mmCIF file with all atom_site columns, C-alpha atoms in Angstrom:
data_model
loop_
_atom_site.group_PDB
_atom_site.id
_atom_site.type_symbol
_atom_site.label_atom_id
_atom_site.label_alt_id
_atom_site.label_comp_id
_atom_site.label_asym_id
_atom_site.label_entity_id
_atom_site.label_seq_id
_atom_site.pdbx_PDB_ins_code
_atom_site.Cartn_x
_atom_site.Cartn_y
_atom_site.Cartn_z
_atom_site.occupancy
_atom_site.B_iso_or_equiv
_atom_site.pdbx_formal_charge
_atom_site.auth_seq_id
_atom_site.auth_comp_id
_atom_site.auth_asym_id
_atom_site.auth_atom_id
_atom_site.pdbx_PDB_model_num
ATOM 1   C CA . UNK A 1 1   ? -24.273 10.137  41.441  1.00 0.00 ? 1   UNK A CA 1
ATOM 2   C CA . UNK A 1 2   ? -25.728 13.571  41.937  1.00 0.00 ? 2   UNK A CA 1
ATOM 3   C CA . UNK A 1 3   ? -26.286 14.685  45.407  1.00 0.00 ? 3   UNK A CA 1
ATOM 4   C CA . UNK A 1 4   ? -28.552 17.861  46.264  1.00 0.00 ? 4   UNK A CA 1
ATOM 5   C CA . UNK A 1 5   ? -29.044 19.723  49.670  1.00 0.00 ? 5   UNK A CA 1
ATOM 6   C CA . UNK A 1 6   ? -31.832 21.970  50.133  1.00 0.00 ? 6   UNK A CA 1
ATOM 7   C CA . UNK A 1 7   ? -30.993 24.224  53.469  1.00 0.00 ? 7   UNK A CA 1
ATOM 8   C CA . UNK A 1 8   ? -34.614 25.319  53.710  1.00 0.00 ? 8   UNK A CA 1
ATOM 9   C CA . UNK A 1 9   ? -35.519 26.004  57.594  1.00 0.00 ? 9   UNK A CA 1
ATOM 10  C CA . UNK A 1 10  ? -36.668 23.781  59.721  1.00 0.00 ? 10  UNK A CA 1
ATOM 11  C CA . UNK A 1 11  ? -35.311 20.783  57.634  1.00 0.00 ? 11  UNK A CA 1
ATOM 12  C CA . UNK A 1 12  ? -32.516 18.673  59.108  1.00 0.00 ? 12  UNK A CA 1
ATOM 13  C CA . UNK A 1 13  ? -29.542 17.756  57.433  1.00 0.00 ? 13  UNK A CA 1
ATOM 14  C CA . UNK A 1 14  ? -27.174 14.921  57.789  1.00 0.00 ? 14  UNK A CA 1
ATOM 15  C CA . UNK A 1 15  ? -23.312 16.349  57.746  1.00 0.00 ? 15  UNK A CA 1
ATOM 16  C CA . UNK A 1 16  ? -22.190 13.174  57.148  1.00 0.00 ? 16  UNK A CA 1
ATOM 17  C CA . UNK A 1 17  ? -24.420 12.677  53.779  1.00 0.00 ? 17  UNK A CA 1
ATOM 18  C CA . UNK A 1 18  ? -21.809 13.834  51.574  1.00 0.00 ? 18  UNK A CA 1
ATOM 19  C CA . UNK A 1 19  ? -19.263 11.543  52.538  1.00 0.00 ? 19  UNK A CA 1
ATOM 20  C CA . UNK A 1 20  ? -21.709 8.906   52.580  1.00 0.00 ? 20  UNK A CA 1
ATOM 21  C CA . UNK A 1 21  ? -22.705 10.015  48.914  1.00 0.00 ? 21  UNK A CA 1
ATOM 22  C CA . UNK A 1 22  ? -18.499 10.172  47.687  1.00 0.00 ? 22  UNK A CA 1
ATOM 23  C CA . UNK A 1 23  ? -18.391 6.192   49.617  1.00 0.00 ? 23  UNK A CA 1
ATOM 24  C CA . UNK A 1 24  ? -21.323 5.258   47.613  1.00 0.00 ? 24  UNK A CA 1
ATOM 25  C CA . UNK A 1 25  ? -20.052 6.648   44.019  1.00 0.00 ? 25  UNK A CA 1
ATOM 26  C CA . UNK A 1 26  ? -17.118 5.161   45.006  1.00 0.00 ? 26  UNK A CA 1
ATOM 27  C CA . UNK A 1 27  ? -18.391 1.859   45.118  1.00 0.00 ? 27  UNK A CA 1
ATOM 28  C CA . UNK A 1 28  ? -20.329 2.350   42.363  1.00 0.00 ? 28  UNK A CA 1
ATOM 29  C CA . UNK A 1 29  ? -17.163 3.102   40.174  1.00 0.00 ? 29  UNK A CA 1
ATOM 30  C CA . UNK A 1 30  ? -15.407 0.159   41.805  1.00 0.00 ? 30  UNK A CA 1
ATOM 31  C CA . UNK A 1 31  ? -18.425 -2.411  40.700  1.00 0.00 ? 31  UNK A CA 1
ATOM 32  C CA . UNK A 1 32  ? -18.216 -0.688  37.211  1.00 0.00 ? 32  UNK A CA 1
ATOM 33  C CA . UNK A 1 33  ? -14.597 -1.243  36.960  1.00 0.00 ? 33  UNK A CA 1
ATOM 34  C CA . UNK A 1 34  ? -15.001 -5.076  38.241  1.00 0.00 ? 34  UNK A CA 1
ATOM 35  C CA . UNK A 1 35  ? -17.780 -5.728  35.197  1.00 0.00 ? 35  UNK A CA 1
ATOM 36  C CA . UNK A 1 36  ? -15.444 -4.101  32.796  1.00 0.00 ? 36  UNK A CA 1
ATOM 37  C CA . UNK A 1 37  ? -12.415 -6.321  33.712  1.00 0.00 ? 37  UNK A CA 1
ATOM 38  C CA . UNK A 1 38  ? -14.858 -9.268  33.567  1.00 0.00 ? 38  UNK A CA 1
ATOM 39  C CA . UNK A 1 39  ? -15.941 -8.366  30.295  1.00 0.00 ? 39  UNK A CA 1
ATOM 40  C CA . UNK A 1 40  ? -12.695 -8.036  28.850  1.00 0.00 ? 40  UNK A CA 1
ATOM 41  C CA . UNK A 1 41  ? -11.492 -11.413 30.277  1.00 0.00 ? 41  UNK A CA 1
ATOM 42  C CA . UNK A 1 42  ? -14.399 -12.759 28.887  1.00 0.00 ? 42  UNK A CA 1
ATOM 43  C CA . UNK A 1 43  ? -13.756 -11.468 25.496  1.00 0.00 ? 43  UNK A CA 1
ATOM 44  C CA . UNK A 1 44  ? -9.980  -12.648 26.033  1.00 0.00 ? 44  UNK A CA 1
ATOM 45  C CA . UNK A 1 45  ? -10.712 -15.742 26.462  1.00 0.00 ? 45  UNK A CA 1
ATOM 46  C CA . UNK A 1 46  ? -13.508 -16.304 23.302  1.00 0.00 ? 46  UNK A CA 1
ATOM 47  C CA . UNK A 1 47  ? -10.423 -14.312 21.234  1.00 0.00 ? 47  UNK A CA 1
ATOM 48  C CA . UNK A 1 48  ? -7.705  -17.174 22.514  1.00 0.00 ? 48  UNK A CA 1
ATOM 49  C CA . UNK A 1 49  ? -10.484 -20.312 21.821  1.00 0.00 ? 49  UNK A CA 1
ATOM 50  C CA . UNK A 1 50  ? -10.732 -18.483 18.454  1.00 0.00 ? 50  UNK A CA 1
ATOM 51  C CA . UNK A 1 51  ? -7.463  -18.578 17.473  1.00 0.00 ? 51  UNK A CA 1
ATOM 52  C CA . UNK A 1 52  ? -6.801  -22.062 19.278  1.00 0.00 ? 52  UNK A CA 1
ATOM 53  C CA . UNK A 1 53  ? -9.802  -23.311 16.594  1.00 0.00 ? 53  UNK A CA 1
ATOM 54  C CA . UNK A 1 54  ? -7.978  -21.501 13.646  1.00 0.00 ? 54  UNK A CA 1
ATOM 55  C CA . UNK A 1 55  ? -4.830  -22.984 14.770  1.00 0.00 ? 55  UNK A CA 1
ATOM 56  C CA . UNK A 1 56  ? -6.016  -26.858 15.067  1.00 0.00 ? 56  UNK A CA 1
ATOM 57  C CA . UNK A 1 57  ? -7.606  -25.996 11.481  1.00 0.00 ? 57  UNK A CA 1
ATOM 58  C CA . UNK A 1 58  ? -4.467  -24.715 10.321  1.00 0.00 ? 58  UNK A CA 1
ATOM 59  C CA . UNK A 1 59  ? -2.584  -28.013 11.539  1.00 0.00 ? 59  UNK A CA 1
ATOM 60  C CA . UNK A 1 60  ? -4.977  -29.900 9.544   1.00 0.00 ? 60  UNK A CA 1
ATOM 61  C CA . UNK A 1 61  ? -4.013  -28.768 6.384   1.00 0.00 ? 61  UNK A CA 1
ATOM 62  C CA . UNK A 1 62  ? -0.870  -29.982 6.399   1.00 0.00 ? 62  UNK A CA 1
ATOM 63  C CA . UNK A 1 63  ? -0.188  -32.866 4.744   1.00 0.00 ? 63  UNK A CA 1
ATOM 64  C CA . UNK A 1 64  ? 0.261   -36.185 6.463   1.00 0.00 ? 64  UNK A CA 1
ATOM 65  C CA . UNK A 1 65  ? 3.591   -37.849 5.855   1.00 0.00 ? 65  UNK A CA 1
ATOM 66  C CA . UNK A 1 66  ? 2.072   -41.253 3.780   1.00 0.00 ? 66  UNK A CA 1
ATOM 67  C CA . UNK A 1 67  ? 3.832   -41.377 0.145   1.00 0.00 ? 67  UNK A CA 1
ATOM 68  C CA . UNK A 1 68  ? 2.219   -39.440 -2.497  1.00 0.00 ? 68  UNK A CA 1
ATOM 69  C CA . UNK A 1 69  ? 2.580   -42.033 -5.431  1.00 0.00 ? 69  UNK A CA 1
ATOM 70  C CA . UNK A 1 70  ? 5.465   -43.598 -4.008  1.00 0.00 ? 70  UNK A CA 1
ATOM 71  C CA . UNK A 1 71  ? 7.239   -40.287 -3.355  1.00 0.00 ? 71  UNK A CA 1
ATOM 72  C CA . UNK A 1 72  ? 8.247   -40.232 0.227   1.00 0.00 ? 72  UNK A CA 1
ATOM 73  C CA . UNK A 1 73  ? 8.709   -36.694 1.974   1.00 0.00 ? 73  UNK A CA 1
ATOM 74  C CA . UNK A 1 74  ? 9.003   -35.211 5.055   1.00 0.00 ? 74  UNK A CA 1
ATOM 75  C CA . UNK A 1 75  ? 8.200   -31.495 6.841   1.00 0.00 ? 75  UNK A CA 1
ATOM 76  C CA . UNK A 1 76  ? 8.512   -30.159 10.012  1.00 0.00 ? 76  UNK A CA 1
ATOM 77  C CA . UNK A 1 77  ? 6.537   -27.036 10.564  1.00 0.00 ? 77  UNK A CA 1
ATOM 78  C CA . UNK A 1 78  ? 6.849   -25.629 14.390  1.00 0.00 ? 78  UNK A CA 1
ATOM 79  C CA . UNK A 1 79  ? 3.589   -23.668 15.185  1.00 0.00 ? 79  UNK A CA 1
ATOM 80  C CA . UNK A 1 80  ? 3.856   -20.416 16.733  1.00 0.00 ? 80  UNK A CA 1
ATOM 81  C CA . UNK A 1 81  ? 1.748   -18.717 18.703  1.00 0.00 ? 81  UNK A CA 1
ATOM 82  C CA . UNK A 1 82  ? -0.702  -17.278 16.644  1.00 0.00 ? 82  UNK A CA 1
ATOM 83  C CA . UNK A 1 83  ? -2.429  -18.336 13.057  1.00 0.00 ? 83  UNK A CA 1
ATOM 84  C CA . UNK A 1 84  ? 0.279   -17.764 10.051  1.00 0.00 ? 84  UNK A CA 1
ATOM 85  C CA . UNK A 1 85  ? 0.340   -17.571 6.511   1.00 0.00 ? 85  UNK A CA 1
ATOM 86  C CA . UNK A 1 86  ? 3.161   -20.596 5.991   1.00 0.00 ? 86  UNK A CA 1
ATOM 87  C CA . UNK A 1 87  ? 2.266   -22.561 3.072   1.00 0.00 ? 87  UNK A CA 1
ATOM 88  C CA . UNK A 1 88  ? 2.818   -26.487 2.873   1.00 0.00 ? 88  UNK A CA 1
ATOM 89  C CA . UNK A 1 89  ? 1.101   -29.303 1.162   1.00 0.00 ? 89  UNK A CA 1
ATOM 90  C CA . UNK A 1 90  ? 1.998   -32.468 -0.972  1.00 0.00 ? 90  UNK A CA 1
ATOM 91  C CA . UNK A 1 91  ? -0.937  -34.238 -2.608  1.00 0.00 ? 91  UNK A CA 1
ATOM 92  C CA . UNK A 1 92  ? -0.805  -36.652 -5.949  1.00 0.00 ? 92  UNK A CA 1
ATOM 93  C CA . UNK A 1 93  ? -2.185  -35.496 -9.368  1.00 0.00 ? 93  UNK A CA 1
ATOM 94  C CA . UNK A 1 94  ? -3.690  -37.871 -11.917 1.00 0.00 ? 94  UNK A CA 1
ATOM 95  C CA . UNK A 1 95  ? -1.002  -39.840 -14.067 1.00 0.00 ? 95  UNK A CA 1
ATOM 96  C CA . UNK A 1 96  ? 1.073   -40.675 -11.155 1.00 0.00 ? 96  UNK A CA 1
ATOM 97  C CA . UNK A 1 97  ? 2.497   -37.037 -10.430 1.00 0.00 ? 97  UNK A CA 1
ATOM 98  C CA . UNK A 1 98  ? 2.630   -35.481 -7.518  1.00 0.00 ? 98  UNK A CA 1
ATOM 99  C CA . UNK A 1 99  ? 2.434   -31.532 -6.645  1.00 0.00 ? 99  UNK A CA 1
ATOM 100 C CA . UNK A 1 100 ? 3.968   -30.327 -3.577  1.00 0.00 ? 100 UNK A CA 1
ATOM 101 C CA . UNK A 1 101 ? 3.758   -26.892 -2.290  1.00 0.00 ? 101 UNK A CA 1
ATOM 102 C CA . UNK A 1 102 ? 5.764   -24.410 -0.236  1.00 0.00 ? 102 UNK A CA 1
ATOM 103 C CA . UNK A 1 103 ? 5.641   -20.322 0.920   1.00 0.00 ? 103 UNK A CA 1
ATOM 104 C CA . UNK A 1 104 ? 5.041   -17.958 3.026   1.00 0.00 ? 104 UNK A CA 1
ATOM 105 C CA . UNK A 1 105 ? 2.600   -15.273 3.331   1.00 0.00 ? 105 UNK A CA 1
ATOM 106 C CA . UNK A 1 106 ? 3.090   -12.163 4.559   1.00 0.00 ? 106 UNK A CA 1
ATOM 107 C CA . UNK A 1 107 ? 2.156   -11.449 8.393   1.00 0.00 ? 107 UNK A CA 1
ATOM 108 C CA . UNK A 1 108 ? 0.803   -13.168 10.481  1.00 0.00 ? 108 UNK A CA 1
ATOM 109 C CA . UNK A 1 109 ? -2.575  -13.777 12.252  1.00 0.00 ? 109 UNK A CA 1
ATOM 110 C CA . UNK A 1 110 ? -5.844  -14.910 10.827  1.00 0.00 ? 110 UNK A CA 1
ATOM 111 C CA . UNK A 1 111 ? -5.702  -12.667 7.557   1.00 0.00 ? 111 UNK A CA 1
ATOM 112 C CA . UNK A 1 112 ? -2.524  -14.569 6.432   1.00 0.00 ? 112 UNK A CA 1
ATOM 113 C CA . UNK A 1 113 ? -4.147  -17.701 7.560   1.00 0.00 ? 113 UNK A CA 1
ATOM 114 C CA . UNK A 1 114 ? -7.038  -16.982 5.565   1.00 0.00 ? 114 UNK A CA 1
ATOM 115 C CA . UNK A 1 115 ? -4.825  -16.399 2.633   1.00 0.00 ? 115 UNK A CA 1
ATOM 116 C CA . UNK A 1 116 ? -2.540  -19.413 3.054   1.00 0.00 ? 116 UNK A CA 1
ATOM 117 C CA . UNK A 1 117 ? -5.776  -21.519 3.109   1.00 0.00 ? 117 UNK A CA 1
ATOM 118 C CA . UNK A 1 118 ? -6.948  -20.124 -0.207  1.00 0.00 ? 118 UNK A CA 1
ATOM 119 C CA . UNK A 1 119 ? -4.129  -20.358 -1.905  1.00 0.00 ? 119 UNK A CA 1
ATOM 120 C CA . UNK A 1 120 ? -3.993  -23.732 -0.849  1.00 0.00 ? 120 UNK A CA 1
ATOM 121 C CA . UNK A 1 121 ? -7.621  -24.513 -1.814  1.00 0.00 ? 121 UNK A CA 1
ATOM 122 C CA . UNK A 1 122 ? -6.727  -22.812 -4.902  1.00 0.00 ? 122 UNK A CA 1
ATOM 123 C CA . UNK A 1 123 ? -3.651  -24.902 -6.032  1.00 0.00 ? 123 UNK A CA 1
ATOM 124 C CA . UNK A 1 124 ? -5.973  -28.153 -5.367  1.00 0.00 ? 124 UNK A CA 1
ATOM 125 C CA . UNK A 1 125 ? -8.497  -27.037 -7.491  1.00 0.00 ? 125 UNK A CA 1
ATOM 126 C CA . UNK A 1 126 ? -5.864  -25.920 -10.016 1.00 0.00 ? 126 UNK A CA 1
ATOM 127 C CA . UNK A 1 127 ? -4.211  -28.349 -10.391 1.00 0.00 ? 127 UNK A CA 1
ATOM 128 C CA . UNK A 1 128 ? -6.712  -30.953 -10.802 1.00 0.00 ? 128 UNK A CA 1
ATOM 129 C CA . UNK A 1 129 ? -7.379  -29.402 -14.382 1.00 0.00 ? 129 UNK A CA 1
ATOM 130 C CA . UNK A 1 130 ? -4.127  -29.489 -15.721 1.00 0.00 ? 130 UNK A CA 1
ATOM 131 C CA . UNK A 1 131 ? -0.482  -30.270 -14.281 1.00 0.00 ? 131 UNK A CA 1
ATOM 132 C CA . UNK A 1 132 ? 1.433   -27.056 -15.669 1.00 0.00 ? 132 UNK A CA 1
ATOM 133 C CA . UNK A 1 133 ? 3.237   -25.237 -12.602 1.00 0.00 ? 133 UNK A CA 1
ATOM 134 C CA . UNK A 1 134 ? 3.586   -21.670 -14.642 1.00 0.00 ? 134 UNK A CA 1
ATOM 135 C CA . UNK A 1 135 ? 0.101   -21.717 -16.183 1.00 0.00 ? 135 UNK A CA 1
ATOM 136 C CA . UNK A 1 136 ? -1.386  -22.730 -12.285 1.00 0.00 ? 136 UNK A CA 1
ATOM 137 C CA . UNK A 1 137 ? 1.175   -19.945 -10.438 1.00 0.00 ? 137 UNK A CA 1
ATOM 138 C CA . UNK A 1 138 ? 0.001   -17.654 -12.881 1.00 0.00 ? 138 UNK A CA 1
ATOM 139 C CA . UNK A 1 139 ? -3.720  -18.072 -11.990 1.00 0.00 ? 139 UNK A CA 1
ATOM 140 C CA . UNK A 1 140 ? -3.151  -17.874 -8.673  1.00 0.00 ? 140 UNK A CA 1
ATOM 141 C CA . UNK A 1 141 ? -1.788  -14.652 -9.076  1.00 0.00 ? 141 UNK A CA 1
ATOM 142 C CA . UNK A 1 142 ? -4.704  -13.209 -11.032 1.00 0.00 ? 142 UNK A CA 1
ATOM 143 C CA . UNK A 1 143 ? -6.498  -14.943 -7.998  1.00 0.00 ? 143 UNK A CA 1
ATOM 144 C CA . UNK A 1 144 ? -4.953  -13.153 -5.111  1.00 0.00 ? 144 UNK A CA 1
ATOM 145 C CA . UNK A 1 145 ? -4.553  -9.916  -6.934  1.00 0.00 ? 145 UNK A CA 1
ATOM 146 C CA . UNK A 1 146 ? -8.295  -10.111 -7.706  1.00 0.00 ? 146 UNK A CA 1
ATOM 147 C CA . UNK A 1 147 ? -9.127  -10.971 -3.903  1.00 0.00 ? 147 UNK A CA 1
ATOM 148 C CA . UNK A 1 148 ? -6.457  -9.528  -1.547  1.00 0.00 ? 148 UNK A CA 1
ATOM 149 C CA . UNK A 1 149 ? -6.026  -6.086  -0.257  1.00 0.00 ? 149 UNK A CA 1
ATOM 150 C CA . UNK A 1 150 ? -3.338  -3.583  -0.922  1.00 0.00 ? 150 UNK A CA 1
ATOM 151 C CA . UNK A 1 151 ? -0.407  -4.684  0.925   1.00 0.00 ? 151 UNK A CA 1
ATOM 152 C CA . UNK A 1 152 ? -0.731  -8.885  0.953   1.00 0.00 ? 152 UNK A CA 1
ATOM 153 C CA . UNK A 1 153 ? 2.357   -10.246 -0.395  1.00 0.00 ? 153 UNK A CA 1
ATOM 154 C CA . UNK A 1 154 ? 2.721   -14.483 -1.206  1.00 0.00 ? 154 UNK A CA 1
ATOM 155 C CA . UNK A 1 155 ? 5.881   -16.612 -2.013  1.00 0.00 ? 155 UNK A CA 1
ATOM 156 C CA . UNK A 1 156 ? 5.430   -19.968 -3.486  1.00 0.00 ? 156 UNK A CA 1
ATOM 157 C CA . UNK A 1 157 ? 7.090   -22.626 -4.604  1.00 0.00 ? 157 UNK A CA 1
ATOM 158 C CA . UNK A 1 158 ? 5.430   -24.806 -6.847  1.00 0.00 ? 158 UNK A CA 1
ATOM 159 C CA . UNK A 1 159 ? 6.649   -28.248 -8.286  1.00 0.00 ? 159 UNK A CA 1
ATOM 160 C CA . UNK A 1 160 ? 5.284   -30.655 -9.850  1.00 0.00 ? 160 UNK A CA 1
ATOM 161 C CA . UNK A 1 161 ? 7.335   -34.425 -9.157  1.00 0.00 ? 161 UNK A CA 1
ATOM 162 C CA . UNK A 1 162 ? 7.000   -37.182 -12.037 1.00 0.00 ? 162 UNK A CA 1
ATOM 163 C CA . UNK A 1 163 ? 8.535   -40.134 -10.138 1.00 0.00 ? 163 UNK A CA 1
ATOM 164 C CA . UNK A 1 164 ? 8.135   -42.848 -13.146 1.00 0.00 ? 164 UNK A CA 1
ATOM 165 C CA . UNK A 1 165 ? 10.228  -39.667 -15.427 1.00 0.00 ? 165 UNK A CA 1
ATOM 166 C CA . UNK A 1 166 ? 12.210  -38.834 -12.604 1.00 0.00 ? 166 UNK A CA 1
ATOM 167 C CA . UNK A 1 167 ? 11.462  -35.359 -13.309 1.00 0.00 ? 167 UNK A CA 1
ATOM 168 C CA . UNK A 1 168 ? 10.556  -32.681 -11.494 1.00 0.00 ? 168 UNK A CA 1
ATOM 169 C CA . UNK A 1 169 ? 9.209   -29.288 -13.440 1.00 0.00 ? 169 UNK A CA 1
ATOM 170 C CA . UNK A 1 170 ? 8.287   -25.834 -10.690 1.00 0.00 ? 170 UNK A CA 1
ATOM 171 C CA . UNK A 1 171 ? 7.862   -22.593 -10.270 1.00 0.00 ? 171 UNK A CA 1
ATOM 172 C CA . UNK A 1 172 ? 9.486   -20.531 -7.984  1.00 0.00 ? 172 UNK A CA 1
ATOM 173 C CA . UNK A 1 173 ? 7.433   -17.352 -7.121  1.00 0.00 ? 173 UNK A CA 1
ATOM 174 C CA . UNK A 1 174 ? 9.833   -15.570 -5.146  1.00 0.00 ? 174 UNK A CA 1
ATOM 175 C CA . UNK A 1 175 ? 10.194  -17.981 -2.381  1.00 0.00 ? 175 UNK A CA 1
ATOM 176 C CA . UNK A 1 176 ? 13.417  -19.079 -2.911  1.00 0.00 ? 176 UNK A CA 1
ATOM 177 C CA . UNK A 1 177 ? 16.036  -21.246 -1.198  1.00 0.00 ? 177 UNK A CA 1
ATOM 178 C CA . UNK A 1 178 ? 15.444  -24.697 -2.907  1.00 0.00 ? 178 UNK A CA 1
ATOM 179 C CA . UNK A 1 179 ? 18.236  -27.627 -2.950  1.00 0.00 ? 179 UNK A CA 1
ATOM 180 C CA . UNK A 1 180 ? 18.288  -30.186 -5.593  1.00 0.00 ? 180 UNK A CA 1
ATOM 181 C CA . UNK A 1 181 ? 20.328  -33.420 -4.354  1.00 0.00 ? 181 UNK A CA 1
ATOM 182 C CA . UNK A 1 182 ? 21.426  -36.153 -7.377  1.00 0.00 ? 182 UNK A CA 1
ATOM 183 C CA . UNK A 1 183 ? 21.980  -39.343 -5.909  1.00 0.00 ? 183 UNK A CA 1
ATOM 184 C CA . UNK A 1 184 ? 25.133  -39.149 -7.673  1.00 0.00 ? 184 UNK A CA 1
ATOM 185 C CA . UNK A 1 185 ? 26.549  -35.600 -7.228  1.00 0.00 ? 185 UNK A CA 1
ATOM 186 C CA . UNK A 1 186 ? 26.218  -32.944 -4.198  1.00 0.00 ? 186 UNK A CA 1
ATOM 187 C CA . UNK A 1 187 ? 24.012  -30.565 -3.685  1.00 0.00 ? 187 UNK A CA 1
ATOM 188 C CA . UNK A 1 188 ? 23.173  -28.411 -6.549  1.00 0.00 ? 188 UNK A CA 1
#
């Protein structure tokens, strides 16, 4: 607001139009501030339904716990708050073998997200071709080196489960922490 007085003779002036100018500007400010906090809860709340869509997406890729050629497993993944780059998925190849995934990217929100579902994508694509855990690990790596920024870092654990063999060949790219029971023996 701008207010101007001219004190030329014979004009009247109000004394009270300067305080009536600051309680005006004052409002003015105060409606400014109101559409400013309604804009940003508005933009809150798009953000959340955002991330509440990438999260029900994210719990979709998971697998479901039905036998993958007659190999039973089981996962429990608790979801946090926000979209994450954890890595999990079982799903048969041809020949009665069965891949199963597990990792980790690095960070959180919807960049590792993004990344988790690509390497994902990528593995299932992959490994419909051919059923050779190095060869596929190795061409995801090209793959995310190719795609990611500077900075993205991805664990995996790759194996690939031959029930009727009762052999199981993987890869682990730096994810780590794998236990091999024997029916017969402890853990290994």
């Amino acid at each position: 607001w701008l207010y101007l007085d001219s004190s030329r003779p014979g004009r009247h002036r109000q004394a009270d139009a300067p305080t009536f100018v600051q309680a005006l500007t004052r409002l003015a400010a105060l409606a400014l501030a109101n559409m400013r906090r309604v804009d940003a809860a508005r933009r809150h709340a798009m953000l959340a339904a955002d991330l509440e869509r990438a999260r029900d997406v994210q719990r979709r890729l998971l697998p479901d716990a039905r036998p993958a050629a007659g190999l039973r497993h089981a996962l429990h993944l608790q979801p946090g708050r926000t979209v994450a780059g954890d890595i999990a998925d079982v799903f048969e190849l041809p020949g009665g073998k069965v891949a199963a995934l597990l990792g980790d990217v690095a960070g959180a929100g919807l960049g590792a997200g993004l990344v988790m579902a690509s390497v994902q994508s990528f593995m299932r694509a992959e490994l419909s071709h051919h059923d050779d855990p190095a060869r596929a690990s190795a061409r995801l790596n090209a793959h995310l080196c190719a795609q990611s920024g500077r900075g993205r870092f991805t664990t995996l654990w790759l194996g690939i489960f031959e029930p009727a063999l009762r052999r199981c060949r993987f890869v682990d790219a730096g994810h780590g922490l794998a236990l091999r029971l024997h029916a017969r023996r402890e853990a290994m």
